[in-house]
mmCIF file of C-alpha atoms in Angstrom:
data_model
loop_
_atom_site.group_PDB
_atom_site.id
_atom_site.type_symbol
_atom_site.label_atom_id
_atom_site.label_comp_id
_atom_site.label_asym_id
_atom_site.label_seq_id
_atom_site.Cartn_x
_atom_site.Cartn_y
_atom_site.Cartn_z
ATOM 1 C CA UNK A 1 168.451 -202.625 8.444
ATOM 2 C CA UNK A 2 165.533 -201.213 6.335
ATOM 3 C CA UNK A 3 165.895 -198.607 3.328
ATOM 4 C CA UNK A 4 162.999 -196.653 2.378
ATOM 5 C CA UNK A 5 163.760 -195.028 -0.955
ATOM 6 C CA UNK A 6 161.621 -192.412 -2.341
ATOM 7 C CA UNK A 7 158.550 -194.134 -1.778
ATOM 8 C CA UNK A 8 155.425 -192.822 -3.225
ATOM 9 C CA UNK A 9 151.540 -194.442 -2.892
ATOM 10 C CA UNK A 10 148.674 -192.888 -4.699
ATOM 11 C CA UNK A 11 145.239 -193.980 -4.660
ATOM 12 C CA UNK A 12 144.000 -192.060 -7.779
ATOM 13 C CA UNK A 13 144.202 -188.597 -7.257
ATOM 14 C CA UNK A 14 145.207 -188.970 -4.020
ATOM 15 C CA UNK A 15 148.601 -189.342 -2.740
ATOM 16 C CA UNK A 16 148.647 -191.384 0.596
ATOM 17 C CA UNK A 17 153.077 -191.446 0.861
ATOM 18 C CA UNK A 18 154.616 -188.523 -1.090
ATOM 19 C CA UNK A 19 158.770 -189.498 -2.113
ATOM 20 C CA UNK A 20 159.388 -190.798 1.591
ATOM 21 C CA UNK A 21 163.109 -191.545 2.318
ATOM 22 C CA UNK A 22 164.583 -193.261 5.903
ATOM 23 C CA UNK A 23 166.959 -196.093 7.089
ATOM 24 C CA UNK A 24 166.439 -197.629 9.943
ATOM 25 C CA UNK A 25 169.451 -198.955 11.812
ATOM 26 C CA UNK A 26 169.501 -202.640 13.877
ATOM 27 C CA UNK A 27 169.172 -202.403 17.519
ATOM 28 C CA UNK A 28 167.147 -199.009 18.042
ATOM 29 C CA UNK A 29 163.550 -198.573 18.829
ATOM 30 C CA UNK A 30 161.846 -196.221 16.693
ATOM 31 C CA UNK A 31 158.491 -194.491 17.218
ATOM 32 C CA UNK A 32 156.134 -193.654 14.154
ATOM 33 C CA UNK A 33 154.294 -190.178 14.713
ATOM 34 C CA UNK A 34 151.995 -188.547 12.888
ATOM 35 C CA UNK A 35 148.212 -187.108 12.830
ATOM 36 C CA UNK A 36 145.011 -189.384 11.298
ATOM 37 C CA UNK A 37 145.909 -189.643 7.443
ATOM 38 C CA UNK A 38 149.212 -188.326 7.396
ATOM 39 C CA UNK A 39 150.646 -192.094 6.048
ATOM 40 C CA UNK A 40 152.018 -194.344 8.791
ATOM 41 C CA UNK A 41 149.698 -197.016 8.511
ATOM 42 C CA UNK A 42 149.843 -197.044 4.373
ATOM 43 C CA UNK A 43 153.980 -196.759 5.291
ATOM 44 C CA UNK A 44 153.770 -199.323 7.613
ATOM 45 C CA UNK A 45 152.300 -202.238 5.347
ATOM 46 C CA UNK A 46 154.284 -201.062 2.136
ATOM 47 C CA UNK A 47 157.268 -201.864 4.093
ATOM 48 C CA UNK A 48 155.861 -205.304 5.397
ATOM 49 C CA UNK A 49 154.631 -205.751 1.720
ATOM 50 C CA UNK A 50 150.670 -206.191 2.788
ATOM 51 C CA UNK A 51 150.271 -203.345 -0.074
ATOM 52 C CA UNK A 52 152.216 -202.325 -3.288
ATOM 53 C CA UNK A 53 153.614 -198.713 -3.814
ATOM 54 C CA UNK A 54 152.960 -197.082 -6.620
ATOM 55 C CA UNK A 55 156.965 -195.907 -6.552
ATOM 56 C CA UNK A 56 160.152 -196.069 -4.842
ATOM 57 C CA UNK A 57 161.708 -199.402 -2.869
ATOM 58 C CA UNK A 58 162.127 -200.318 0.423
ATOM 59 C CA UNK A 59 165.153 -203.046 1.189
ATOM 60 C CA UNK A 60 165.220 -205.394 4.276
ATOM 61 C CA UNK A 61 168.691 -206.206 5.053
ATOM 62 C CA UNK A 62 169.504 -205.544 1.684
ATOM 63 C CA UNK A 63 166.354 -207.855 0.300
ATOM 64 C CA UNK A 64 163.739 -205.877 -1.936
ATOM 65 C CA UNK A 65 160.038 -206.126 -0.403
ATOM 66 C CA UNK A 66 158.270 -206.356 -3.519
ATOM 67 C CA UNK A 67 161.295 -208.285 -5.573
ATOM 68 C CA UNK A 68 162.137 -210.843 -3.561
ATOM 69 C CA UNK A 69 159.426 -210.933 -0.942
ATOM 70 C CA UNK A 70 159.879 -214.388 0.698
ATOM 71 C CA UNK A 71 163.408 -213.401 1.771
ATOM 72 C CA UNK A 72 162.912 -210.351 3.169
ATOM 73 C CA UNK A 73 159.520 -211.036 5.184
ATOM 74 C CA UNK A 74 161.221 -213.789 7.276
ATOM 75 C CA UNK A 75 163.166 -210.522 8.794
ATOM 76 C CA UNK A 76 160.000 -208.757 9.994
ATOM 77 C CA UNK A 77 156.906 -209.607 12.409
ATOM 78 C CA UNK A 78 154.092 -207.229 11.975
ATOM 79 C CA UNK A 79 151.214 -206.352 14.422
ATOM 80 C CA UNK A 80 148.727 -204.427 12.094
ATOM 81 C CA UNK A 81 146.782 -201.900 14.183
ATOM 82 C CA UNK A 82 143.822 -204.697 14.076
ATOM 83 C CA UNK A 83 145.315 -208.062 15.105
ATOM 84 C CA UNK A 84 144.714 -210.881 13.209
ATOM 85 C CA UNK A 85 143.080 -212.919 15.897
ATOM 86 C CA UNK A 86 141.158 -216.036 15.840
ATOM 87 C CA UNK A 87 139.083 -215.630 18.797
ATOM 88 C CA UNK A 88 137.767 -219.035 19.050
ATOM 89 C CA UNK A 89 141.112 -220.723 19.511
ATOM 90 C CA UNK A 90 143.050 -220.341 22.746
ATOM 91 C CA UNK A 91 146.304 -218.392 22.363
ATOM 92 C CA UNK A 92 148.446 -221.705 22.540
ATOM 93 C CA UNK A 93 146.234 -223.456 19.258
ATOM 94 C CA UNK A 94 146.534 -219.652 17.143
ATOM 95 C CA UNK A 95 150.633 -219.395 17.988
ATOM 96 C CA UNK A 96 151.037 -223.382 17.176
ATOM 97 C CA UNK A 97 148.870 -222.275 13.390
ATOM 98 C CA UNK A 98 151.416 -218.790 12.825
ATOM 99 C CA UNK A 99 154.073 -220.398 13.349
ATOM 100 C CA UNK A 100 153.505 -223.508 11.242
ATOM 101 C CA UNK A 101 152.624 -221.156 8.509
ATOM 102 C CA UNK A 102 156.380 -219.428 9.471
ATOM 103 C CA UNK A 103 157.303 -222.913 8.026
ATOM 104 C CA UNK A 104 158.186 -223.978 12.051
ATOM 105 C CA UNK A 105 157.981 -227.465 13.150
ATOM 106 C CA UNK A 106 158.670 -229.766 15.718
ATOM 107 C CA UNK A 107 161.020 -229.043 18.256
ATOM 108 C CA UNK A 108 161.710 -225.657 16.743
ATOM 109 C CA UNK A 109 157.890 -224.465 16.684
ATOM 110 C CA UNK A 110 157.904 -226.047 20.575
ATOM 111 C CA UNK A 111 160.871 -224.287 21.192
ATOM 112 C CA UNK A 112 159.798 -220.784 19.989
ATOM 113 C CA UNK A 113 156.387 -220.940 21.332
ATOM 114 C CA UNK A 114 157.325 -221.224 24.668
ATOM 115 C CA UNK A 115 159.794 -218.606 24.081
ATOM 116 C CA UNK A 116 157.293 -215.994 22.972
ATOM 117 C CA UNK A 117 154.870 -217.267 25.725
ATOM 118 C CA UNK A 118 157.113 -216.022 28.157
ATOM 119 C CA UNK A 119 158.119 -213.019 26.644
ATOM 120 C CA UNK A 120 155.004 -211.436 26.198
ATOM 121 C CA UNK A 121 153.575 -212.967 29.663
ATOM 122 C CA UNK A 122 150.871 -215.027 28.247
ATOM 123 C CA UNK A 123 152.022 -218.189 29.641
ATOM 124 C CA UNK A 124 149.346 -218.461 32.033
ATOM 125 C CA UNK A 125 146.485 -217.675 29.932
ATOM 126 C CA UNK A 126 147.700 -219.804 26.588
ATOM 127 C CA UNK A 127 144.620 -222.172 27.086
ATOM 128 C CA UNK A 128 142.168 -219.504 27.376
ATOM 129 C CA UNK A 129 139.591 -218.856 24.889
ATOM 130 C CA UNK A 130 141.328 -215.636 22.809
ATOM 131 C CA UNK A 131 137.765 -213.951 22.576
ATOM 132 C CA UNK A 132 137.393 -214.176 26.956
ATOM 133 C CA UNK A 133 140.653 -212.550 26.830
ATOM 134 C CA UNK A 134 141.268 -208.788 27.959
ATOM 135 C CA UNK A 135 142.490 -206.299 25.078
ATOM 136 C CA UNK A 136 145.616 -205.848 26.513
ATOM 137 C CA UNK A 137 146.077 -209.758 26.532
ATOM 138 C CA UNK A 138 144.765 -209.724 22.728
ATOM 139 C CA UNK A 139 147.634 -206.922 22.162
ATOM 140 C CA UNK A 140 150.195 -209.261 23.616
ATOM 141 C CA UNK A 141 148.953 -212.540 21.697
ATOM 142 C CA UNK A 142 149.027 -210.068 18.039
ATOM 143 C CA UNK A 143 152.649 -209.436 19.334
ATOM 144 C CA UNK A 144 153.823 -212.731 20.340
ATOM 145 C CA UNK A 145 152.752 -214.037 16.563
ATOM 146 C CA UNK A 146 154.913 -211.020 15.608
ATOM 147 C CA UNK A 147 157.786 -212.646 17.284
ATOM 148 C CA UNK A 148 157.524 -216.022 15.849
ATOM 149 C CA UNK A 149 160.681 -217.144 13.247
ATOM 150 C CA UNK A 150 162.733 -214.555 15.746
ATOM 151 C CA UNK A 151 162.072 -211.944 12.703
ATOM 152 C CA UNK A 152 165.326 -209.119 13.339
ATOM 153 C CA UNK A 153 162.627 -206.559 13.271
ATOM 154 C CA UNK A 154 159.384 -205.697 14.591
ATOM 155 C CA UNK A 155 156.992 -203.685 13.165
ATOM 156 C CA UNK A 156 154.023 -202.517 15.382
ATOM 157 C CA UNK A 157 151.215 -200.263 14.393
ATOM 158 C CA UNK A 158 149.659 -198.833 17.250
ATOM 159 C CA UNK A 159 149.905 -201.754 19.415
ATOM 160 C CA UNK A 160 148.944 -199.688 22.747
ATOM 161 C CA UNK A 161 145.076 -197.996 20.939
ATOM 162 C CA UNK A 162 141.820 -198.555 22.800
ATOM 163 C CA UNK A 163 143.997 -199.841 25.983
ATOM 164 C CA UNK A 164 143.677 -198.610 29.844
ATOM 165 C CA UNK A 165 146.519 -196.453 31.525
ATOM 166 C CA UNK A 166 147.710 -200.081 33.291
ATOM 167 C CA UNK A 167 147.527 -202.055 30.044
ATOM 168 C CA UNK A 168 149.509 -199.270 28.069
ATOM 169 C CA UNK A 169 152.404 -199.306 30.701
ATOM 170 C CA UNK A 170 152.577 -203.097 30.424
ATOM 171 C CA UNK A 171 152.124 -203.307 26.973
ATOM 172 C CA UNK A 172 155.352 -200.006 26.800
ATOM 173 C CA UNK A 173 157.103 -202.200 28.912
ATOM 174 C CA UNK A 174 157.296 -205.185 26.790
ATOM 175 C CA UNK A 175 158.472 -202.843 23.934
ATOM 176 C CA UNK A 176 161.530 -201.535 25.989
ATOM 177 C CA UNK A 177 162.204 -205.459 26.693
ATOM 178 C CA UNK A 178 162.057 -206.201 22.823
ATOM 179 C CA UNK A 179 163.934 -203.680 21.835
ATOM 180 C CA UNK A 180 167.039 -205.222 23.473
ATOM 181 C CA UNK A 181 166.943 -208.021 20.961
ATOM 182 C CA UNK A 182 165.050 -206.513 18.103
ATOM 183 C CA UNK A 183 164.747 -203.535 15.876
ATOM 184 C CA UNK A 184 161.310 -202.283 17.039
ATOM 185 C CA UNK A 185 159.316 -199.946 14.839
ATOM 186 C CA UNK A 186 156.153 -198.663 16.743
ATOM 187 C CA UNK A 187 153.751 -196.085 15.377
ATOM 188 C CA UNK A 188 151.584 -194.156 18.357
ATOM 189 C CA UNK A 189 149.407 -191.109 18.649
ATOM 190 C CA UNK A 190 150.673 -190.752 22.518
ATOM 191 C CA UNK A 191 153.890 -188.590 22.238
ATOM 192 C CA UNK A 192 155.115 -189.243 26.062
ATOM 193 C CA UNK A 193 155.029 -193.003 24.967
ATOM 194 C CA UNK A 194 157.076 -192.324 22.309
ATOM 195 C CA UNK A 195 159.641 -189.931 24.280
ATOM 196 C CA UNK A 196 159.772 -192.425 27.024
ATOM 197 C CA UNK A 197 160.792 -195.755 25.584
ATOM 198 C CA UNK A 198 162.118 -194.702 21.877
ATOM 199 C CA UNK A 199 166.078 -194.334 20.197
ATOM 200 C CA UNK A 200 164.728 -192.044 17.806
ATOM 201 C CA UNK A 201 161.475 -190.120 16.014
ATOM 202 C CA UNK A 202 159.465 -190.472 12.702
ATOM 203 C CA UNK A 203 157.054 -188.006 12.063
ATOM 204 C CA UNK A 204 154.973 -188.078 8.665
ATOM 205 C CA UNK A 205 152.653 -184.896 7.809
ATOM 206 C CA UNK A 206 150.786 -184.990 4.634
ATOM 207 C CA UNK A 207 153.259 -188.357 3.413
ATOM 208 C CA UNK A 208 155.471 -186.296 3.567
ATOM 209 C CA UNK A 209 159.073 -186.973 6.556
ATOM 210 C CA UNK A 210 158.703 -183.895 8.573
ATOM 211 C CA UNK A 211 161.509 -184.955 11.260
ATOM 212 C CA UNK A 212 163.799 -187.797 12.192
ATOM 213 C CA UNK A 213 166.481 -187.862 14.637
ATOM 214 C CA UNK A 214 166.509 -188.677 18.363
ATOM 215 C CA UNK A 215 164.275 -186.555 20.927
ATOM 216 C CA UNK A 216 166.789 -185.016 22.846
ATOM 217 C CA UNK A 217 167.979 -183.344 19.323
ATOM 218 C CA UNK A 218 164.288 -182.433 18.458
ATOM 219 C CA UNK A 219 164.116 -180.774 21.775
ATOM 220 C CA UNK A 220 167.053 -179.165 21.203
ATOM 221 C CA UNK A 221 166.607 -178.053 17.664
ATOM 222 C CA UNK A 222 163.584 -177.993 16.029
ATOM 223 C CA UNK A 223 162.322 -175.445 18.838
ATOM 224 C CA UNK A 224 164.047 -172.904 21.103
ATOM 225 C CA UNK A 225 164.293 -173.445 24.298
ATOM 226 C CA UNK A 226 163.447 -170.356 26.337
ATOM 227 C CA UNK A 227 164.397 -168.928 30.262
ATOM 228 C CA UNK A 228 161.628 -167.873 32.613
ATOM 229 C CA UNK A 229 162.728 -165.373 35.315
ATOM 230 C CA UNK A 230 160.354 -163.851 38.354
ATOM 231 C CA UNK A 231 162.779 -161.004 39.454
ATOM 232 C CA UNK A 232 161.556 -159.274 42.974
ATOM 233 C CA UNK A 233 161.328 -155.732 41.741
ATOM 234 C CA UNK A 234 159.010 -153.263 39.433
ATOM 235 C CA UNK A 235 159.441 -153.476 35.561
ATOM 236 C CA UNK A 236 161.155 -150.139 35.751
ATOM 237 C CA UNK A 237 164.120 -151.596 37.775
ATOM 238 C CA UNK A 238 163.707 -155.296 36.187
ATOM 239 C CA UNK A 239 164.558 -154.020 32.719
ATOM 240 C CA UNK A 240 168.006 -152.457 33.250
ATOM 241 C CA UNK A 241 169.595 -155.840 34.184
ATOM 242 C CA UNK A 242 168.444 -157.527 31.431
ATOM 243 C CA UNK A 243 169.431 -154.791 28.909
ATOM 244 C CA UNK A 244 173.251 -155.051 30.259
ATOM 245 C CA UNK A 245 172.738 -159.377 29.010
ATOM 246 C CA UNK A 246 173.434 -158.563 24.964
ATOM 247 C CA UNK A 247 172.510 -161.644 23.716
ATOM 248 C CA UNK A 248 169.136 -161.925 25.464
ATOM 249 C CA UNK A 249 165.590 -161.448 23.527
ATOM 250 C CA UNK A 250 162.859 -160.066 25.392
ATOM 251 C CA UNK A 251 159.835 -161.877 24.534
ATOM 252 C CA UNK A 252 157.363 -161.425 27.748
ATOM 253 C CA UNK A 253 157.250 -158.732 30.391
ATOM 254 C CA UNK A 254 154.432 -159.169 33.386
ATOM 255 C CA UNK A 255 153.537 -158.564 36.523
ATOM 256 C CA UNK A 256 152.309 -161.214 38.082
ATOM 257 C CA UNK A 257 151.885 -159.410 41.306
ATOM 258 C CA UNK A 258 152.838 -155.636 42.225
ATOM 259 C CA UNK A 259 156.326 -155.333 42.574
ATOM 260 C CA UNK A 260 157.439 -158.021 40.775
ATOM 261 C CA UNK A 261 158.666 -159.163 37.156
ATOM 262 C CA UNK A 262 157.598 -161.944 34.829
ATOM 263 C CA UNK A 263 160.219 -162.239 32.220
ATOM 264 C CA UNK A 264 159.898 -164.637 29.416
ATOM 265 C CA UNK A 265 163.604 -164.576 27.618
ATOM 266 C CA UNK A 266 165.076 -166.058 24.388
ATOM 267 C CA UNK A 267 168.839 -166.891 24.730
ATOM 268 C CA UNK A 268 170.664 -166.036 20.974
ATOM 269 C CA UNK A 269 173.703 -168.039 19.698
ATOM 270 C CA UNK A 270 175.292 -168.351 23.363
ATOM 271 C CA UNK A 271 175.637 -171.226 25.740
ATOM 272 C CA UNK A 272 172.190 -171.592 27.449
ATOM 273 C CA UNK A 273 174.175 -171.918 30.614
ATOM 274 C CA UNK A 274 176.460 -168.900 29.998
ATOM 275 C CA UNK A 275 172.931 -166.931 29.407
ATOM 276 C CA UNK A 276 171.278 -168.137 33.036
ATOM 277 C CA UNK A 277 174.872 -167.110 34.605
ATOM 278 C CA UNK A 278 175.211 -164.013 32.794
ATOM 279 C CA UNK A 279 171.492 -162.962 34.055
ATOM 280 C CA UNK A 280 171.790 -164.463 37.916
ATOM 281 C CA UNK A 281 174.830 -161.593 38.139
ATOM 282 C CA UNK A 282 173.519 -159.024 36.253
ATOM 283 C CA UNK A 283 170.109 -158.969 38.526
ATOM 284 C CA UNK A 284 172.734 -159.604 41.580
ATOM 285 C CA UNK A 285 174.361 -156.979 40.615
ATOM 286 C CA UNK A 286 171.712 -154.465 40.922
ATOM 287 C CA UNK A 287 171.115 -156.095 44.088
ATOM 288 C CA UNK A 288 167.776 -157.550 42.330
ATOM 289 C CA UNK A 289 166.302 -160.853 43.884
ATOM 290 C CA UNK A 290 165.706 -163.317 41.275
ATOM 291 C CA UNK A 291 162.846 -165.721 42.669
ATOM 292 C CA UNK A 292 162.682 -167.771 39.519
ATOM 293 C CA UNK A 293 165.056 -168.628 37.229
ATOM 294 C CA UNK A 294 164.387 -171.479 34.930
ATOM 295 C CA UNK A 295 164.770 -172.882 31.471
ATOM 296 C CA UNK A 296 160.971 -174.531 29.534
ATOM 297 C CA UNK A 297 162.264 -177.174 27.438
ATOM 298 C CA UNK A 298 160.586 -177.886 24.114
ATOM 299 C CA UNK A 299 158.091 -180.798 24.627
ATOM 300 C CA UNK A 300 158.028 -183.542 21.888
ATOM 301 C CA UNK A 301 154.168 -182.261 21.482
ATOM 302 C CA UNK A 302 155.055 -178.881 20.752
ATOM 303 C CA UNK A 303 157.684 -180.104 18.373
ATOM 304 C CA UNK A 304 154.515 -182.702 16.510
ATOM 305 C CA UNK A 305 152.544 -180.009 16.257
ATOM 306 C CA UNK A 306 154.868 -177.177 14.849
ATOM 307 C CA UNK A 307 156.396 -179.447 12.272
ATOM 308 C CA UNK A 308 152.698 -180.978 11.198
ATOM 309 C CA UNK A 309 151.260 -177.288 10.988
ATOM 310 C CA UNK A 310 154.412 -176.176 9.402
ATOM 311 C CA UNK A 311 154.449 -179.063 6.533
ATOM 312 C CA UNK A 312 150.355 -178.272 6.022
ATOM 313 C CA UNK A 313 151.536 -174.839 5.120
ATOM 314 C CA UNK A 314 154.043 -175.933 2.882
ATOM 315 C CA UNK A 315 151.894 -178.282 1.088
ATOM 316 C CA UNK A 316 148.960 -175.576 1.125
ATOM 317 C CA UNK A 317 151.438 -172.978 -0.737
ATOM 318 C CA UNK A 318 152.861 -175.074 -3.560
ATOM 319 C CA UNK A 319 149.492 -176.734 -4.151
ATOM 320 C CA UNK A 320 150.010 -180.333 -2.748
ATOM 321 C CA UNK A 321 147.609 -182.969 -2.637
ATOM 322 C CA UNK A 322 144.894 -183.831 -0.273
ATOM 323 C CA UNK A 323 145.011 -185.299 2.586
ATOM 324 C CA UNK A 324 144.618 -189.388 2.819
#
C-alpha cells in the first residue's frame, strides 16, 4: 500500500505538487492522468524517492520514502518515462547488472532473470544488442528491470509514449498481465488506455487531485449522462409527450429532417431506466414513432477535460500558482 500525505514540491516560486493526498490499495492497477505540467512525473519520482518534496510524506507499506529509504524502495520498480538503458549491452548483460545492484545473486539473480525474461517476452532477443532493439522492445527491457527483486509495486511513467498502435497494445497487454501479481501505477496521456486496462483513475490539474475513483463512477458522476430521442413527427406534436415526462430537461430540439424530432434530454433525480420507459409510452401513447432512443454516456475524455478546465478556473480565481 502507498500513502501520499499532503505532499507539496516547489521549485522557487513555482509549485510543481500542491498538498496532494491518495492511498493506493495492493492488487489494483491504477492509471495516472493529467495534461503536460500538471505534476505526475514530479509525483511519480517523489514517491520512488528519485527527488525530495519540499512537504508532506509518502509511506510504502507503512515505510517512509525519504526516512527510511532502503526499506521501502525494495517494494517498488520504477520505469521513468526515459529508460535507463545501456544500449551497448544486450538485454541479458543490463538485467544480470540491475539486478546485482538489487543485491541478487546466484541462483536467485538466475532465477529472477529468467522469470522477467519471460514475462515481458524478451526471451528471444536477450542477446541482442539493446541499441538494434525496437522501442517497444526497449519499453519491455525498462520494465523487466522494473520487475527485478519482485518489488509489490510497479510504478510506470508513460511506458507506452513514442510507440506504434501494435507496440502500445502489446506493451497494454503486459500491464493487464502484471497487474495480476502487482500493484501497477501507470501514468498515460491516452485516456482509452487508461479506461481499458485500469481499477481506478488519478487525475492531477495544476498539482492539484482533481478526481479519483474507478471509471465506471466517473462516468457516472462527475458528468450527466444524457438520452437522445429521433421521434417521427413535427416539433409541434414531439413536444407534448415529452412535457407529460416531469422529470425530463429539455436541452436540444432539431429537425434533422422535415417531419421529424431531434431531442437531446437530461433525466433529473430518477432512474435513468424509469426515464427511457416513461418516454417510450408517453410518445406511444400519442401514437408517436420513436426511431431513436438512446442514452450518450460520459466518456473518460470528457470527464479529463471538464475536471482539468474546471480546477484551472479554480486556481485562476483564488490566485494559484503557475503552472510547472
Amino acid at each position: 500500500m502507498i500513502e501520499v500525505e499532503h505532499l507539496t514540491k516547489k521549485y522557487g516560486d513555482v509549485t510543481a505538487v500542491s498538498d496532494l493526498s491518495f492511498t493506493i490499495e495492493p492488487g489494483q492497477i491504477y492509471g495516472f492522468l493529467g495534461p503536460n505540467g500538471a505534476g505526475k512525473s514530479t509525483t511519480m519520482n517523489i514517491m520512488t524517492g528519485c527527488l525530495s518534496a519540499t512537504e508532506g510524506h509518502v509511506r510504502i507499506d507503512g515505510y517512509d520514502i525519504f526516512e527510511e529509504p532502503d526499506k521501502a524502495k525494495r517494494l517498488i520498480g520504477y520505469l521513468p518515462e526515459q529508460p535507463p538503458l545501456y544500449l551497448n549491452e544486450t538485454p541479458l548483460e543490463y538485467l544480470r547488472f540491475v539486478g546485482e545492484a538489487k543485491g541478487l545473486r546466484g541462483g536467485a539473480l538466475n532465477e529472477q532473470l529468467q522469470e522477467v525474461l519471460r514475462q515481458t517476452g524478451i526471451d528471444g532477443v536477450k542477446h541482442r544488442r539493446i541499441g538494434d532493439l525496437s522501442k517497444g522492445y526497449r519499453q519491455r527491457v525498462g520494465i523487466a528491470q522494473a520487475l527485478l527483486g519482485n518489488p509489490q509495486m510497479i510504478i510506470l511513467d508513460e511506458p507506452t509514449v513514442g510507440l506504434d498502435p501494435l507496440q502500445i497494445i502489446e506493451i497494454r497487454d503486459l500491464i493487464k498481465e502484471l497487474g495480476k501479481t502487482h500493484t501497477v501505477i501507470f501514468s498515460s496521456h491516452i485516456l482509452s488506455e487508461v479506461q481499458a486496462i485500469c481499477d481506478k483513475v488519478l487525475i492531477i490539474s495544476k498539482g492539484h487531485l482533481a478526481a479519483f475513483d474507478t471509471p465506471e463512477n466517473l462516468e457516472r458522476h462527475m458528468t450527466s449522462q444524457e438520452i437522445i430521442l429521433t421521434a417521427d413527427a413535427p416539433q409541434d406534436r414531439a413536444v407534448d409527450p415529452l412535457t407529460k415526462v416531469e422529470w425530463i430537461q429539455l436541452l436540444e430540439l432539431t429537425e434533422p429532417e422535415p417531419g421529424l424530432t431531434r431531442a437531446r434530454l437530461k433525466a433529473e433525480g430518477e432512474d435513468l431506466k424509469e426515464a427511457l420507459r416513461a418516454l417510450f409510452f408517453a410518445f406511444a401513447e400519442e401514437k408517436i414513432a420513436l426511431l431513436e432512443l438512446t442514452v450518450e454516456k460520459a466518456s473518460l475524455e470528457k470527464i479529463f477535460i471538464e475536471l482539468t478546465e474546471f480546477a484551472e478556473k479554480e486556481e485562476q480565481s483564488y490566485g494559484g500558482d503557475p503552472e510547472t
